[in-house]
Short mmCIF file of C-alpha atoms and ligand atoms in Angstrom, two decimals:
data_model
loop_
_atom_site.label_atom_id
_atom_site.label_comp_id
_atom_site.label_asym_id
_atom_site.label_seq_id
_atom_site.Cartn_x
_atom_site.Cartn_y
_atom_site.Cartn_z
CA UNK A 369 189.54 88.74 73.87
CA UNK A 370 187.02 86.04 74.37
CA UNK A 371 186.13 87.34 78.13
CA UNK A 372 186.12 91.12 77.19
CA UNK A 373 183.62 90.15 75.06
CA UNK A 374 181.40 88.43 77.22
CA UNK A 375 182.11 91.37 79.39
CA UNK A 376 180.03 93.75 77.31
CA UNK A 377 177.42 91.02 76.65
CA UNK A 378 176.59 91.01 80.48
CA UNK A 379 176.15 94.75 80.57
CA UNK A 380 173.23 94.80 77.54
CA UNK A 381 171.56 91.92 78.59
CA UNK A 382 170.03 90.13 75.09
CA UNK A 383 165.98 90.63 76.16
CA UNK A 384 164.37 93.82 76.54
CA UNK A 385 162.47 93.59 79.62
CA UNK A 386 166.21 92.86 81.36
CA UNK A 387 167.38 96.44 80.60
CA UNK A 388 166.18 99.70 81.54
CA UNK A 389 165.64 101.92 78.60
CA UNK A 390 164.35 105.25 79.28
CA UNK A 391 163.44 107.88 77.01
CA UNK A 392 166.74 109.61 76.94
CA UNK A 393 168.22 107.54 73.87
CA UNK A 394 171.79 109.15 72.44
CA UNK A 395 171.40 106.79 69.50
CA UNK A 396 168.08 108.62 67.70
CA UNK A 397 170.22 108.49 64.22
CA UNK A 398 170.45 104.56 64.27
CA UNK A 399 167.82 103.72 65.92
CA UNK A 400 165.12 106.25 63.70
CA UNK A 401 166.96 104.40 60.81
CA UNK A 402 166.35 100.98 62.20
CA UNK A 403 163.05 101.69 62.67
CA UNK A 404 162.22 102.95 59.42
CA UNK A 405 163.45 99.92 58.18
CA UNK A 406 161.57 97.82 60.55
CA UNK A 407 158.23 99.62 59.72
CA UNK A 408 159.07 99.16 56.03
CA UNK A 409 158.70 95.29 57.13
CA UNK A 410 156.17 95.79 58.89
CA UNK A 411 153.96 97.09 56.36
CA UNK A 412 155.13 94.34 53.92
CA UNK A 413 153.95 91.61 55.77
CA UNK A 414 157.59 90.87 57.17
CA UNK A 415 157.21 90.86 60.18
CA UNK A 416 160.52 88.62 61.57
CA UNK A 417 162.38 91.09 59.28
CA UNK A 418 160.69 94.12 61.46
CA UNK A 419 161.56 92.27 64.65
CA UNK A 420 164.69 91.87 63.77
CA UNK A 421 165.34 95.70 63.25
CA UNK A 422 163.21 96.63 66.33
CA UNK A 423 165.03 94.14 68.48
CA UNK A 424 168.65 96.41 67.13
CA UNK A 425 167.30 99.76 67.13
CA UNK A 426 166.35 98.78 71.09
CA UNK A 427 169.57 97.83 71.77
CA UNK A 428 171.16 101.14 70.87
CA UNK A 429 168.34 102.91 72.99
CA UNK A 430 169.82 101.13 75.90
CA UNK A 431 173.13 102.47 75.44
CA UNK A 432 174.28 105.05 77.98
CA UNK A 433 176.48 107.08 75.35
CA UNK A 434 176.38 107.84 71.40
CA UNK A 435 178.00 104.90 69.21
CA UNK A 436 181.11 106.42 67.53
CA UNK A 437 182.92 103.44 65.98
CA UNK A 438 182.21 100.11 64.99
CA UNK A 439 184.10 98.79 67.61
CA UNK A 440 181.74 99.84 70.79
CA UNK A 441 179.21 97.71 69.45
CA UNK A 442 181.48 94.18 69.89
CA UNK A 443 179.87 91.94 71.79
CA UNK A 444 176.58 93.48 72.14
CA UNK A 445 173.16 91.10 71.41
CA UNK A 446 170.46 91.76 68.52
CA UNK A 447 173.01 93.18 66.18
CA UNK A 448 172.33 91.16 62.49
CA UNK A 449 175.12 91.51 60.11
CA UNK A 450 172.18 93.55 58.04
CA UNK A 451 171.59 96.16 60.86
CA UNK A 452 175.00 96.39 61.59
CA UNK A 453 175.86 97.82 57.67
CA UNK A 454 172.74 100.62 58.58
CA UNK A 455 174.53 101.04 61.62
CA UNK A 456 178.20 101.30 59.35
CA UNK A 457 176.19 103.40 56.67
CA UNK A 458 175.39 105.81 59.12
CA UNK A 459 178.96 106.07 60.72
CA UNK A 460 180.44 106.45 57.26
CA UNK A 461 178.33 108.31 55.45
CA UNK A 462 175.88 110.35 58.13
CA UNK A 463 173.33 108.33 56.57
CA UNK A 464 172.24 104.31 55.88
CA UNK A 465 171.81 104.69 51.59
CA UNK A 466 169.31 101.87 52.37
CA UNK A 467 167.05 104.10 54.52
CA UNK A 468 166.93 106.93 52.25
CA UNK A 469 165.61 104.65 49.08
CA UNK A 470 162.91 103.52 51.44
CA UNK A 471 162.38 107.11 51.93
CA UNK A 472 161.49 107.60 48.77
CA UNK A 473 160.14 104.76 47.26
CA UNK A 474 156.78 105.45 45.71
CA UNK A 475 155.96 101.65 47.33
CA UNK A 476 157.07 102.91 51.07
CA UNK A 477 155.34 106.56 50.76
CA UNK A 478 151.99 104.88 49.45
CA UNK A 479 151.73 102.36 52.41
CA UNK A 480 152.48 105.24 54.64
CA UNK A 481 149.85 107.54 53.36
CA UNK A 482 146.93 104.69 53.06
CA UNK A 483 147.77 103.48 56.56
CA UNK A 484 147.77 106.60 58.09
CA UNK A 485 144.45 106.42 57.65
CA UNK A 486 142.54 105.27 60.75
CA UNK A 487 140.93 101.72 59.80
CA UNK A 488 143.61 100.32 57.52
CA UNK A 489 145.84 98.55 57.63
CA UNK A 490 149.06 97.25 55.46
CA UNK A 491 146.73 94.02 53.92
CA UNK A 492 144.32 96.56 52.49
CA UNK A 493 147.13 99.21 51.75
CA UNK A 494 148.34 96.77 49.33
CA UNK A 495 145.66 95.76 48.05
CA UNK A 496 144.90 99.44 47.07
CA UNK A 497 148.42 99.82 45.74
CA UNK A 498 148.51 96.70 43.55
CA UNK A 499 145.38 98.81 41.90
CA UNK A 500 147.30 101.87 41.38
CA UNK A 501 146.12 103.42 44.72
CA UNK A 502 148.74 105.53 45.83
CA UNK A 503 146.92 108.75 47.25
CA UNK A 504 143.96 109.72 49.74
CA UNK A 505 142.21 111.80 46.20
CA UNK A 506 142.98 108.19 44.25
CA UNK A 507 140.96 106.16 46.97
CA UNK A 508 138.50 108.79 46.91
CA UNK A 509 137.81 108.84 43.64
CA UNK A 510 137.95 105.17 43.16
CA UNK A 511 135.25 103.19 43.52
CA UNK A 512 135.82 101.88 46.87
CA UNK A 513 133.56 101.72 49.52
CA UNK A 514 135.17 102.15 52.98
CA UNK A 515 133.77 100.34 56.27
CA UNK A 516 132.79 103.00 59.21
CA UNK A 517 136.00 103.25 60.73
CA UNK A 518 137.98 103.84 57.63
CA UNK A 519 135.73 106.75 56.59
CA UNK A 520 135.80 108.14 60.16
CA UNK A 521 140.09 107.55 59.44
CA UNK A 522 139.46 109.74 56.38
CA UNK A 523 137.33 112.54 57.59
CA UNK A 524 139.67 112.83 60.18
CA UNK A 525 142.67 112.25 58.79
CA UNK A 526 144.94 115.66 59.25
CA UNK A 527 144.18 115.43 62.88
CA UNK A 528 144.35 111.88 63.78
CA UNK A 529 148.45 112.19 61.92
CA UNK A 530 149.27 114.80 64.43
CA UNK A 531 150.61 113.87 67.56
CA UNK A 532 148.51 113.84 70.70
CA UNK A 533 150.22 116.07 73.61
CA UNK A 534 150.53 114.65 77.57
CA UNK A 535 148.20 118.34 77.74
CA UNK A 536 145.07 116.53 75.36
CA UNK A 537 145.85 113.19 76.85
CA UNK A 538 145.36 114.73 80.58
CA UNK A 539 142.39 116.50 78.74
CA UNK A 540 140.66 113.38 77.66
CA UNK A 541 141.37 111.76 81.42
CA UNK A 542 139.26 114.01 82.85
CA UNK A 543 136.75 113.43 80.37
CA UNK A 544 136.86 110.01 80.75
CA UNK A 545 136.69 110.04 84.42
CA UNK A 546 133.56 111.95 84.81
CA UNK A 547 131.92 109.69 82.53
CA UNK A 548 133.44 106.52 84.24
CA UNK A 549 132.87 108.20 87.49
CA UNK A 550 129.02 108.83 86.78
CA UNK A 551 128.02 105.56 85.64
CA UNK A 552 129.88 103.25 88.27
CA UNK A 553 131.07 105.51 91.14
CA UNK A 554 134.16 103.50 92.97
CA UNK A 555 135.55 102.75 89.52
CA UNK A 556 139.71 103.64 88.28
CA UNK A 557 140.98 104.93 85.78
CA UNK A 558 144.72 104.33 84.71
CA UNK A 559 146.64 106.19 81.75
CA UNK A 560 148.56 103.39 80.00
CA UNK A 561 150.58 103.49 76.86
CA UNK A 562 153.30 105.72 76.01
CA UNK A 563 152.22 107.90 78.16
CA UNK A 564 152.07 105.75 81.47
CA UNK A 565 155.94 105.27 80.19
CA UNK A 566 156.51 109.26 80.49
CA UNK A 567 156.49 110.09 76.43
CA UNK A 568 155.19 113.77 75.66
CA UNK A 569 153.37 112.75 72.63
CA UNK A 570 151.36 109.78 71.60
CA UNK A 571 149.35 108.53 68.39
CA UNK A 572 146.50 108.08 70.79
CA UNK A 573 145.24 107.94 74.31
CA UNK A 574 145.05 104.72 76.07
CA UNK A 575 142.75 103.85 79.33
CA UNK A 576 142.18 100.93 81.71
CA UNK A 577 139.53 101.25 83.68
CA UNK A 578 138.72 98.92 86.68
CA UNK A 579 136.68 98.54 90.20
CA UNK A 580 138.07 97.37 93.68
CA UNK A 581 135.34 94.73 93.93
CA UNK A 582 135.44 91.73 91.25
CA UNK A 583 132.73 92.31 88.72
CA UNK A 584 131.31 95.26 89.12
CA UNK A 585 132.70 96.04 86.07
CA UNK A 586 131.02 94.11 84.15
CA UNK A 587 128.91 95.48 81.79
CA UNK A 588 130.67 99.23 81.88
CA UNK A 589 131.84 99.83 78.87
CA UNK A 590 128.64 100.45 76.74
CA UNK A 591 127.67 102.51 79.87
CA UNK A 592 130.84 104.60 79.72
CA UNK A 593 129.90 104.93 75.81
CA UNK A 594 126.65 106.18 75.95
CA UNK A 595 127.60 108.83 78.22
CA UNK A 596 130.28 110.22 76.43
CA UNK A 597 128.15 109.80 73.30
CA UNK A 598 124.97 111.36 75.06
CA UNK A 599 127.72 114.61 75.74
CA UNK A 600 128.58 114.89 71.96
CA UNK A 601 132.18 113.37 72.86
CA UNK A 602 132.37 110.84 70.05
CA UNK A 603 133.37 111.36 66.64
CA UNK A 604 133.52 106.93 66.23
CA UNK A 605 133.45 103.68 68.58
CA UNK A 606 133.75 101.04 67.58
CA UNK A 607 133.66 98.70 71.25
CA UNK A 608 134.36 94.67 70.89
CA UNK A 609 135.29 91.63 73.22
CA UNK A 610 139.04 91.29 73.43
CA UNK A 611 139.94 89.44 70.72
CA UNK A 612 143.53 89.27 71.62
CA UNK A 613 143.10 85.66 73.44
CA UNK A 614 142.48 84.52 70.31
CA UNK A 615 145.60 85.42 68.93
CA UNK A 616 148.77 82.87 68.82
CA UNK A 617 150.43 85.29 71.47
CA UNK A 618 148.14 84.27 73.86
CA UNK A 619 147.61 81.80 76.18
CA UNK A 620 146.40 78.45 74.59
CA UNK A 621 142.84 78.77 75.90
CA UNK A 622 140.79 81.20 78.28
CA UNK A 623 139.29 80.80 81.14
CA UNK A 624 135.95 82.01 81.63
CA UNK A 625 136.37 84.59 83.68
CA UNK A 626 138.57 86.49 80.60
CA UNK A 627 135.33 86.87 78.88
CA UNK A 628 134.77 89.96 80.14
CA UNK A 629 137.75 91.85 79.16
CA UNK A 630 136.25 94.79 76.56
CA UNK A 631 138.17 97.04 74.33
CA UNK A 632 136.41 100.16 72.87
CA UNK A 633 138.53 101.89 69.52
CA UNK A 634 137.22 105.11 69.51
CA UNK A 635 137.65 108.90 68.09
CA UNK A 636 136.98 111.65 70.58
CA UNK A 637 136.59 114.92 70.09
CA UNK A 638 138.51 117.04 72.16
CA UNK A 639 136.88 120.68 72.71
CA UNK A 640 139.48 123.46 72.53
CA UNK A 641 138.47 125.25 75.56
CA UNK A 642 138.69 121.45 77.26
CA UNK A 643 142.19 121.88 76.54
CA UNK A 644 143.11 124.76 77.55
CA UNK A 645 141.38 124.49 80.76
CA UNK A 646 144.43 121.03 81.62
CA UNK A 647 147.22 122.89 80.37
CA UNK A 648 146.40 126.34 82.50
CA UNK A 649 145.89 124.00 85.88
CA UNK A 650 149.73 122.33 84.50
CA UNK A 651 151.89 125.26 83.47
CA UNK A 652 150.02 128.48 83.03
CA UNK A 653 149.03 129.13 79.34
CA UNK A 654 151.90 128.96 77.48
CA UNK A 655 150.43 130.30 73.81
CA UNK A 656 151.35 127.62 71.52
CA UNK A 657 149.59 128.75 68.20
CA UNK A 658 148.02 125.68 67.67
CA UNK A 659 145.15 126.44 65.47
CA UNK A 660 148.06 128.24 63.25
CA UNK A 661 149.74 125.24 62.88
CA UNK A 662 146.15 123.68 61.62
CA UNK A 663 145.43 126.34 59.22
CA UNK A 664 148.89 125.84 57.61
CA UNK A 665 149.05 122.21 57.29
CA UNK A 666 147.15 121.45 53.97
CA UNK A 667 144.59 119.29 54.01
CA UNK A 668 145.54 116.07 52.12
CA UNK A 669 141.99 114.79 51.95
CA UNK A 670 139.69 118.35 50.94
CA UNK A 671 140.56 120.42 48.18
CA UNK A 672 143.87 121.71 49.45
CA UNK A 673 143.98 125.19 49.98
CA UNK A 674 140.72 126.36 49.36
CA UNK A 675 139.18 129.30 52.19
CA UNK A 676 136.21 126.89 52.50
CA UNK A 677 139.11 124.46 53.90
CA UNK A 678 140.77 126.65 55.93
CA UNK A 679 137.76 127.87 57.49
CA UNK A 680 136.70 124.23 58.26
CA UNK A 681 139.94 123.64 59.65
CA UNK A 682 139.41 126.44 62.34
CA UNK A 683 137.23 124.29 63.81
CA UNK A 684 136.92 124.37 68.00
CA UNK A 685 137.77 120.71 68.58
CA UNK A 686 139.80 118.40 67.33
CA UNK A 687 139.77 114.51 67.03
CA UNK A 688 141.64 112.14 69.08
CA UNK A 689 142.34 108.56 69.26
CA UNK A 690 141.40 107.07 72.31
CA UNK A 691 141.42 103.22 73.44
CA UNK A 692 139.72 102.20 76.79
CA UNK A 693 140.07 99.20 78.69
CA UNK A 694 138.10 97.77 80.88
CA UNK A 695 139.37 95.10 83.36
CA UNK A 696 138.46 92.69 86.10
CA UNK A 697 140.47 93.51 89.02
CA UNK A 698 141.90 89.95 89.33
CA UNK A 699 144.03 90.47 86.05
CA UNK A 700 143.99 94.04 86.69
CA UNK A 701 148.07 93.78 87.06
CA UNK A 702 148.10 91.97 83.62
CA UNK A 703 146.42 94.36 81.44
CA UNK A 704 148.48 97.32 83.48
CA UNK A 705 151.74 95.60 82.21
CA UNK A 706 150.30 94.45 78.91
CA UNK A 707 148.86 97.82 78.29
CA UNK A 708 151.83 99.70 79.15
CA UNK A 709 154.15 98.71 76.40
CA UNK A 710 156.46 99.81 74.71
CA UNK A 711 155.23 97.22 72.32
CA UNK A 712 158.61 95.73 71.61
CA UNK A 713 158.88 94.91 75.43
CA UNK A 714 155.90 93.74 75.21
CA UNK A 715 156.79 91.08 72.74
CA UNK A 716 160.35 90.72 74.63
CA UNK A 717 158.20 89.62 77.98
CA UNK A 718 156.47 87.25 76.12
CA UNK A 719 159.35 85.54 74.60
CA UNK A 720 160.98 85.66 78.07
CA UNK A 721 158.30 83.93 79.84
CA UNK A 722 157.87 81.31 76.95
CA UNK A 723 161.63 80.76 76.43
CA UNK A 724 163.48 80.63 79.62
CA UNK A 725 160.35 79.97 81.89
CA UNK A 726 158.25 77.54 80.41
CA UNK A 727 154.98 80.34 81.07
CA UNK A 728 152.71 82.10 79.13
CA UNK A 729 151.71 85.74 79.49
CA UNK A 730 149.22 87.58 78.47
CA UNK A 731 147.48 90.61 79.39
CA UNK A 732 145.16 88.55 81.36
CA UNK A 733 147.16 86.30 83.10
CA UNK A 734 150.05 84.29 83.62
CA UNK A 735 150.52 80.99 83.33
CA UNK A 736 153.26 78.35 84.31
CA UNK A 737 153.40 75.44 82.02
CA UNK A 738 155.59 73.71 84.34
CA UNK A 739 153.37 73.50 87.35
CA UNK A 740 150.21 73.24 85.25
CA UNK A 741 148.82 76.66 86.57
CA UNK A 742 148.10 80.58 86.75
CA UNK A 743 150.20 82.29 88.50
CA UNK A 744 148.27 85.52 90.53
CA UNK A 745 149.44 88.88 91.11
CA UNK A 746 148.31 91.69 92.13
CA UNK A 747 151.15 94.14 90.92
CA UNK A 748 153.36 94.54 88.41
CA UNK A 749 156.15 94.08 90.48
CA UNK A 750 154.74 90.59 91.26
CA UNK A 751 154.41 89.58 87.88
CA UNK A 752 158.37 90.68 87.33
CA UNK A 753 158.78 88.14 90.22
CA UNK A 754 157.35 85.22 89.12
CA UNK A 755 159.05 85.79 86.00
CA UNK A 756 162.47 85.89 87.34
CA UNK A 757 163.08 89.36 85.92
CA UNK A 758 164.18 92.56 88.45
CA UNK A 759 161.26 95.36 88.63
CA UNK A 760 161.49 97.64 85.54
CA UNK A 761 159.40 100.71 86.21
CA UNK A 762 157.01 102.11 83.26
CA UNK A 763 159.42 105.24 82.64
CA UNK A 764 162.68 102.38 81.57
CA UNK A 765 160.24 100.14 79.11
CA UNK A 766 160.86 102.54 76.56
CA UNK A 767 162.39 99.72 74.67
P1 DGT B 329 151.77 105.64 71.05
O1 DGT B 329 150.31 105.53 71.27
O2 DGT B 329 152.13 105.71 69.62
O3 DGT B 329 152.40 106.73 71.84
O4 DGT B 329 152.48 104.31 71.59
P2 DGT B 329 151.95 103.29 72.67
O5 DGT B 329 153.11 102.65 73.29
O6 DGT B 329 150.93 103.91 73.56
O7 DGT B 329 151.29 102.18 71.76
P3 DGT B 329 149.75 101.80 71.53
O8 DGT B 329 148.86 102.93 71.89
O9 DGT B 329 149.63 101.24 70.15
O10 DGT B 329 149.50 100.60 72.50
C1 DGT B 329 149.74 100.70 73.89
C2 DGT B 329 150.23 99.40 74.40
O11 DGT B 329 149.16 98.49 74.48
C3 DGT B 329 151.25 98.78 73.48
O12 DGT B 329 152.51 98.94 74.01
C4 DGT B 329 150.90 97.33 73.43
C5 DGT B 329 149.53 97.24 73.98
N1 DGT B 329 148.50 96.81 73.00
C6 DGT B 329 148.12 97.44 71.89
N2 DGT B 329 147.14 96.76 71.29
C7 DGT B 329 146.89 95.68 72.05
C8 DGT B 329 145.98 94.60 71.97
O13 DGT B 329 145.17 94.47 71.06
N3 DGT B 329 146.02 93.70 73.00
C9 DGT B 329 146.89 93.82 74.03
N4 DGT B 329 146.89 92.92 74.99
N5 DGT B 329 147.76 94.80 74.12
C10 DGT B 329 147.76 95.72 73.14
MG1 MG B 330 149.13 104.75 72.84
#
């Protein structure tokens, strides 16, 4: 009994970043419940409640074959006697009666709608709520006044909620490489993110951008900017120093050379015709009615319905999130991995490299507490080494 047990254990192995978990997952009816239930944490400031479910809801992604009984899951790591009665729920009843009172709590829907706007987050979500805030016409017509970003978030609201295809995403890239491209020739571009992992959609469009020779690419980002602002490309930027050093998941101090690392948030706006002209060079056109859909989504933030807002919907462009990245080549490997998520094996390296190897990773660097000192790489594949972990390739983080 004992062995078979242990069996199974050494065939899900209990981190993350020791499995491969592609995008193929035969578990979507768990693991979309588990999630909901972790992003219900999430957004109430519970976050080792939200782990908890993530960490679960990956381990059922992993599996090579749909969970039919109870019984396939002995053995197996990350499974709390809470997720396991979703899991049970689900078996039983086709659906967890936990998940669907989430669903439809006027708490869960409100933190939803608020945070979907670009610019908030679940701290001011509840503050809004705790004032009887539950809808975007409510925060409009109370007396709130929003920061830049949040009433770029609101203006662009219907669009930034839809998902971003791999055809805008490729789109953007080539936007984003002439303007990289004309301001410091020699200069790369990466796609990170989901995307970089092989998802079709994405809630934005994520960049690193580097150059071969140390420091040249310093000082590129507000040059990158002002092209793409010069061209009419940005809706919103907001670009700042990384402030993720700072953070308690990062390594204890910086060293100088980390200074440089810039992030810009932005909102591009994607021409139509820009668009088009990716997906024709990928497939052929293939008409997908997109501007349809548009027209019969209703606007949640204008008066819904009206022909003044269906004729502003039919609007040539549409807004994108974008985040770019700009890296010293020296910890280019770092941000590559750091960037590329998923974000749960992200967190799953992390706790690797602190747990079982006394180091601390970041997207900058790594360092081993043990021998006092960073560890360089130039790869990803050499930061897997150093961390004891076999190569996982961007298309099995899907975690
Ligand atoms: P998406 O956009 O919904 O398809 O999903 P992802 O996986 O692209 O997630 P996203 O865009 O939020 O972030 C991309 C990856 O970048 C994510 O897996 C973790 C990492 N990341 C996000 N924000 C930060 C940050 O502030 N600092 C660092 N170092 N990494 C970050
Ligand atoms: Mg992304």
């Amino acid at each position: 009994q004992v062995d078979e047990s242990k069996e199974v254990e050494s065939i899900v192995p209990s981190y993350a970043c020791q499995r491969r978990t592609t995008l193929e997952n035969h578990n979507t009816v768990f693991t979309d419940a588990l999630s909901l239930l972790a992003e219900n944490a999430e957004l109430s400031d519970e976050d080792g409640r939200g782990v908890a479910f993530r960490r679960a809801a990956a381990v059922l992604k992993a599996l090579h074959s749909p969970v039919i009984d109870l019984l396939q899951l002995r053995g197996l790591p990350c499974l709390g006697g809470h997720s396991l009665r979703v899991i049970k729920d689900v078996l039983e009843h086709g659906a967890s009666s936990e998940v669907e009172c989430t669903k439809q709590s006027e708490r869960f829907k409100a933190l939803k709608v608020l945070t979907g706007i670009f610019g908030v987050g679940a701290k001011t979500a509840e503050r809004w709520i705790r004032e009887g805030i539950h809808s975007l016409p409510q925060l409009q017509d109370s007396a709130h006044t929003l920061n830049r970003a949040q009433q770029a978030g609101l203006e662009h609201y219907d669009d930034l909620n839809q998902p971003v295809t791999k055809a805008e995403g490729d789109a953007i890239g080539e936007i984003v490489e002439k303007a990289v491209m004309s301001v410091l020739p020699g200069a790369q571009i990466t796609l990170i993110g989901g995307f970089r992992r092989g998802k079709l959609t994405g809630h934005d469009v994520d960049f690193l951008i580097t150059h071969p020779e140390e420091g040249r690419e310093v000082g590129l980002m507000p040059k990158v900017v002002s092209w793409l602002e010069s061209k009419g490309f940005l809706l919103y930027q907001k670009t700042t120093r990384n402030s993720y050093l700072e953070s308690k998941d990062g390594p204890a101090r910086p060293s100088s050379n980390m200074d440089r690392f810039e992030r810009c948030y932005s909102i591009f706006k994607l021409p139509e015709d820009a668009k088009e002209g990716t997906k024709q060079t990928e497939t052929l056109t293939e008409d997908t009615p997109e501007d349809t859909c548009r027209l019969t989504t209703p606007s949640l933030v204008k008066d819904e319905g009206s022909e003044s807002t269906k004729r502003a919907n039919l609007k040539p462009w549409r807004a994108v999130r974008v985040d770019l990245v700009v890296s010293p080549i020296s910890q280019f490997a770092f941000a590559l991995l750091g960037w590329t998520g998923s974000k749960l094996f992200e967190r799953e390296l992390r706790r690797w490299a602190g747990h079982e190897k006394a180091m601390s990773l970041s997207s900058h660097a790594l360092y081993d507490n043990t021998q006092s000192k960073y560890l360089r790489a130039s790869s990803e594949e050499e930061i897997f080494a150093h961390l004891g972990l076999e190569y996982i390739p961007p298309s099995e983080r899907n975690a």
